[in-house]
Amino acid sequence: MSLSPFFHHLRSAYQAELDDLTSDSEGSNVLTKKLAERRKELKFLLSMLELSPEMVAVVFHQGFRFKRPAVMEELVRQESEDLPEWDSLADAVELAPWAQTLAQQVLQQPAGAWFMTVAAALEYLLNKPDARFAAANESDDEEDDRDDIERDPEGMDEDERQSRVNEEEGAAWMVEQGFDHKE
């Protein structure tokens, strides 16, 4: 699976932002306290939705539940300007009750729907191992491996089969949303 350059960059920035909030100068874990403070600053942070989405997205840390991971995996392949609107993700992503209040404030902003999609994707990526995501452009060897799998589906293990099903479901959903089918 590959990430778009947009999400490849933002994933690292989001992780760094959370790392900065996690401990104080003495090494104590203060993430919960810092996130509470950041959530209280949301009104100020709204001005940074487009410029630094990773700095604002942390207010939603642990506020998403992903009901359809295949949709999210397809989403993180998209560039910033190709992202679906937040409302179209309703069957794939659920907000925790405390996060719904914050989302209402964000969605009142001109870029709010775009930002919510980005925030959900960043939180999804935070919980995925690095090994599952390659750079934006896959190598020829990986493409050859995919061709081999397509020719010999019996050689796939259960994880590979499930991954293929998830990718196909995500691609089908994106087509339903009006995006071109990705070959």
Short mmCIF file of C-alpha atoms in Angstrom, two decimals:
data_model
loop_
_atom_site.label_atom_id
_atom_site.label_comp_id
_atom_site.label_asym_id
_atom_site.label_seq_id
_atom_site.Cartn_x
_atom_site.Cartn_y
_atom_site.Cartn_z
CA MET A 1 0.00 0.00 0.00
CA SER A 2 1.26 3.45 -0.78
CA LEU A 3 0.66 6.86 0.70
CA SER A 4 0.23 9.99 -1.33
CA PRO A 5 3.08 12.48 -0.86
CA PHE A 6 0.57 14.67 1.03
CA PHE A 7 -0.12 12.02 3.68
CA HIS A 8 3.46 10.76 3.70
CA HIS A 9 4.59 14.21 4.86
CA LEU A 10 1.67 14.87 7.21
CA ARG A 11 1.93 11.48 8.88
CA SER A 12 5.44 12.31 10.13
CA ALA A 13 4.43 15.81 11.16
CA TYR A 14 1.39 14.49 13.07
CA GLN A 15 3.50 11.91 14.90
CA ALA A 16 6.04 14.61 15.79
CA GLU A 17 3.27 16.88 17.08
CA LEU A 18 1.94 14.12 19.35
CA ASP A 19 5.49 13.28 20.48
CA ASP A 20 6.00 16.94 21.46
CA LEU A 21 2.83 16.86 23.55
CA THR A 22 3.59 13.53 25.21
CA SER A 23 6.23 14.47 27.77
CA ASP A 24 7.40 17.50 29.64
CA SER A 25 10.98 18.63 30.25
CA GLU A 26 11.29 16.12 33.11
CA GLY A 27 10.18 13.21 30.95
CA SER A 28 6.76 12.80 32.60
CA ASN A 29 3.85 11.72 30.41
CA VAL A 30 1.59 14.76 30.08
CA LEU A 31 -0.23 13.88 26.87
CA THR A 32 -3.71 13.82 28.42
CA LYS A 33 -3.17 17.20 30.07
CA LYS A 34 -1.67 18.77 26.93
CA LEU A 35 -4.47 17.44 24.71
CA ALA A 36 -7.07 18.89 27.08
CA GLU A 37 -5.32 22.26 26.87
CA ARG A 38 -5.12 22.06 23.08
CA ARG A 39 -8.84 21.22 22.86
CA LYS A 40 -9.64 24.34 24.88
CA GLU A 41 -7.62 26.37 22.34
CA LEU A 42 -9.62 25.09 19.36
CA LYS A 43 -11.10 28.49 18.54
CA PHE A 44 -7.59 29.89 18.07
CA LEU A 45 -6.36 26.78 16.24
CA LEU A 46 -9.12 26.99 13.62
CA SER A 47 -7.07 29.60 11.75
CA MET A 48 -4.45 26.88 11.10
CA LEU A 49 -6.74 24.23 9.54
CA GLU A 50 -5.20 24.46 6.08
CA LEU A 51 -1.73 25.76 6.90
CA SER A 52 -0.83 23.23 9.62
CA PRO A 53 -3.54 20.57 9.82
CA GLU A 54 -1.32 18.27 11.89
CA MET A 55 -1.19 20.84 14.70
CA VAL A 56 -4.97 21.05 14.85
CA ALA A 57 -5.69 17.36 14.20
CA VAL A 58 -4.23 16.39 17.57
CA VAL A 59 -7.38 17.72 19.25
CA PHE A 60 -9.14 14.67 17.75
CA HIS A 61 -6.51 12.18 18.95
CA GLN A 62 -8.29 8.94 19.91
CA GLY A 63 -11.61 10.43 18.85
CA PHE A 64 -12.20 8.31 15.74
CA ARG A 65 -13.38 4.74 15.32
CA PHE A 66 -12.76 3.24 11.91
CA LYS A 67 -15.60 1.00 10.77
CA ARG A 68 -14.30 0.42 7.23
CA PRO A 69 -10.48 0.35 7.16
CA ALA A 70 -10.45 -0.36 3.43
CA VAL A 71 -12.02 3.04 2.81
CA MET A 72 -9.35 4.69 4.91
CA GLU A 73 -6.56 2.84 3.13
CA GLU A 74 -7.86 4.11 -0.20
CA LEU A 75 -8.27 7.61 1.23
CA VAL A 76 -4.60 7.92 2.29
CA ARG A 77 -3.57 7.37 -1.32
CA GLN A 78 -5.29 10.60 -2.32
CA GLU A 79 -3.70 14.01 -2.69
CA SER A 80 -4.98 16.98 -0.71
CA GLU A 81 -7.15 18.34 -3.51
CA ASP A 82 -8.70 14.91 -4.26
CA LEU A 83 -10.00 14.11 -0.79
CA PRO A 84 -13.69 13.26 -0.42
CA GLU A 85 -15.87 15.46 1.77
CA TRP A 86 -16.25 14.54 5.43
CA ASP A 87 -19.96 13.70 5.05
CA SER A 88 -19.15 10.98 2.53
CA LEU A 89 -17.11 9.14 5.19
CA ALA A 90 -20.07 8.72 7.55
CA ASP A 91 -20.28 4.96 6.99
CA ALA A 92 -16.52 4.50 7.39
CA VAL A 93 -15.64 6.72 10.37
CA GLU A 94 -17.40 7.34 13.66
CA LEU A 95 -16.57 10.14 16.09
CA ALA A 96 -16.48 9.66 19.85
CA PRO A 97 -19.19 11.72 21.58
CA TRP A 98 -16.65 14.20 23.01
CA ALA A 99 -15.16 14.70 19.53
CA GLN A 100 -18.54 15.43 17.94
CA THR A 101 -18.72 18.76 19.78
CA LEU A 102 -15.30 19.75 18.48
CA ALA A 103 -16.21 18.61 14.98
CA GLN A 104 -19.27 20.87 14.95
CA GLN A 105 -17.00 23.87 15.53
CA VAL A 106 -14.56 22.76 12.87
CA LEU A 107 -17.26 22.05 10.28
CA GLN A 108 -18.45 25.66 10.50
CA GLN A 109 -15.16 26.74 8.91
CA PRO A 110 -14.77 26.98 5.11
CA ALA A 111 -12.12 24.23 5.10
CA GLY A 112 -13.73 22.31 7.96
CA ALA A 113 -15.03 19.33 5.98
CA TRP A 114 -11.68 18.92 4.23
CA PHE A 115 -9.85 19.16 7.55
CA MET A 116 -12.03 16.53 9.24
CA THR A 117 -11.18 14.10 6.44
CA VAL A 118 -7.48 14.88 6.91
CA ALA A 119 -7.70 14.52 10.70
CA ALA A 120 -9.40 11.12 10.41
CA ALA A 121 -6.76 9.92 7.95
CA LEU A 122 -3.91 11.09 10.20
CA GLU A 123 -5.34 9.30 13.22
CA TYR A 124 -5.87 6.18 11.10
CA LEU A 125 -2.25 6.31 9.93
CA LEU A 126 -0.98 6.79 13.46
CA ASN A 127 -2.13 3.29 14.32
CA LYS A 128 -0.75 1.58 11.20
CA PRO A 129 2.75 0.04 11.19
CA ASP A 130 5.29 1.80 8.98
CA ALA A 131 6.00 -1.42 7.07
CA ARG A 132 2.48 -1.43 5.62
CA PHE A 133 3.02 1.89 3.86
CA ALA A 134 5.54 2.48 1.12
CA ALA A 135 6.62 5.78 -0.36
CA ALA A 136 4.18 7.45 -2.72
CA ASN A 137 5.66 5.70 -5.75
CA GLU A 138 6.01 1.93 -5.56
CA SER A 139 9.03 0.24 -7.00
CA ASP A 140 8.85 -1.94 -10.10
CA ASP A 141 9.59 -5.01 -7.97
CA GLU A 142 6.47 -4.40 -5.89
CA GLU A 143 4.40 -4.02 -9.06
CA ASP A 144 5.84 -7.29 -10.35
CA ASP A 145 4.94 -8.97 -7.04
CA ARG A 146 1.38 -7.70 -7.38
CA ASP A 147 1.21 -9.10 -10.92
CA ASP A 148 2.37 -12.48 -9.59
CA ILE A 149 -0.35 -12.45 -6.96
CA GLU A 150 -2.96 -11.64 -9.58
CA ARG A 151 -1.82 -14.60 -11.68
CA ASP A 152 -1.59 -17.00 -8.73
CA PRO A 153 -4.27 -16.18 -6.15
CA GLU A 154 -3.91 -19.63 -4.59
CA GLY A 155 -0.40 -18.63 -3.49
CA MET A 156 -1.76 -15.84 -1.26
CA ASP A 157 -2.04 -16.30 2.47
CA GLU A 158 -5.13 -15.15 4.39
CA ASP A 159 -3.66 -11.71 5.21
CA GLU A 160 -2.88 -11.08 1.55
CA ARG A 161 -6.38 -12.17 0.53
CA GLN A 162 -7.98 -9.91 3.14
CA SER A 163 -5.77 -7.02 2.12
CA ARG A 164 -6.84 -7.52 -1.51
CA VAL A 165 -10.52 -7.58 -0.48
CA ASN A 166 -10.04 -4.42 1.61
CA GLU A 167 -8.35 -2.62 -1.27
CA GLU A 168 -11.07 -3.65 -3.70
CA GLU A 169 -13.82 -2.52 -1.30
CA GLY A 170 -12.06 0.81 -0.76
CA ALA A 171 -11.60 1.33 -4.49
CA ALA A 172 -15.26 0.50 -5.15
CA TRP A 173 -16.34 2.97 -2.48
CA MET A 174 -14.15 5.71 -3.98
CA VAL A 175 -15.72 5.06 -7.42
CA GLU A 176 -19.17 5.39 -5.80
CA GLN A 177 -18.05 8.79 -4.47
CA GLY A 178 -17.26 9.92 -8.03
CA PHE A 179 -13.52 9.25 -8.22
CA ASP A 180 -11.92 7.47 -11.15
CA HIS A 181 -11.11 3.80 -10.67
CA LYS A 182 -7.43 3.42 -9.80
CA GLU A 183 -5.76 0.80 -11.97
#
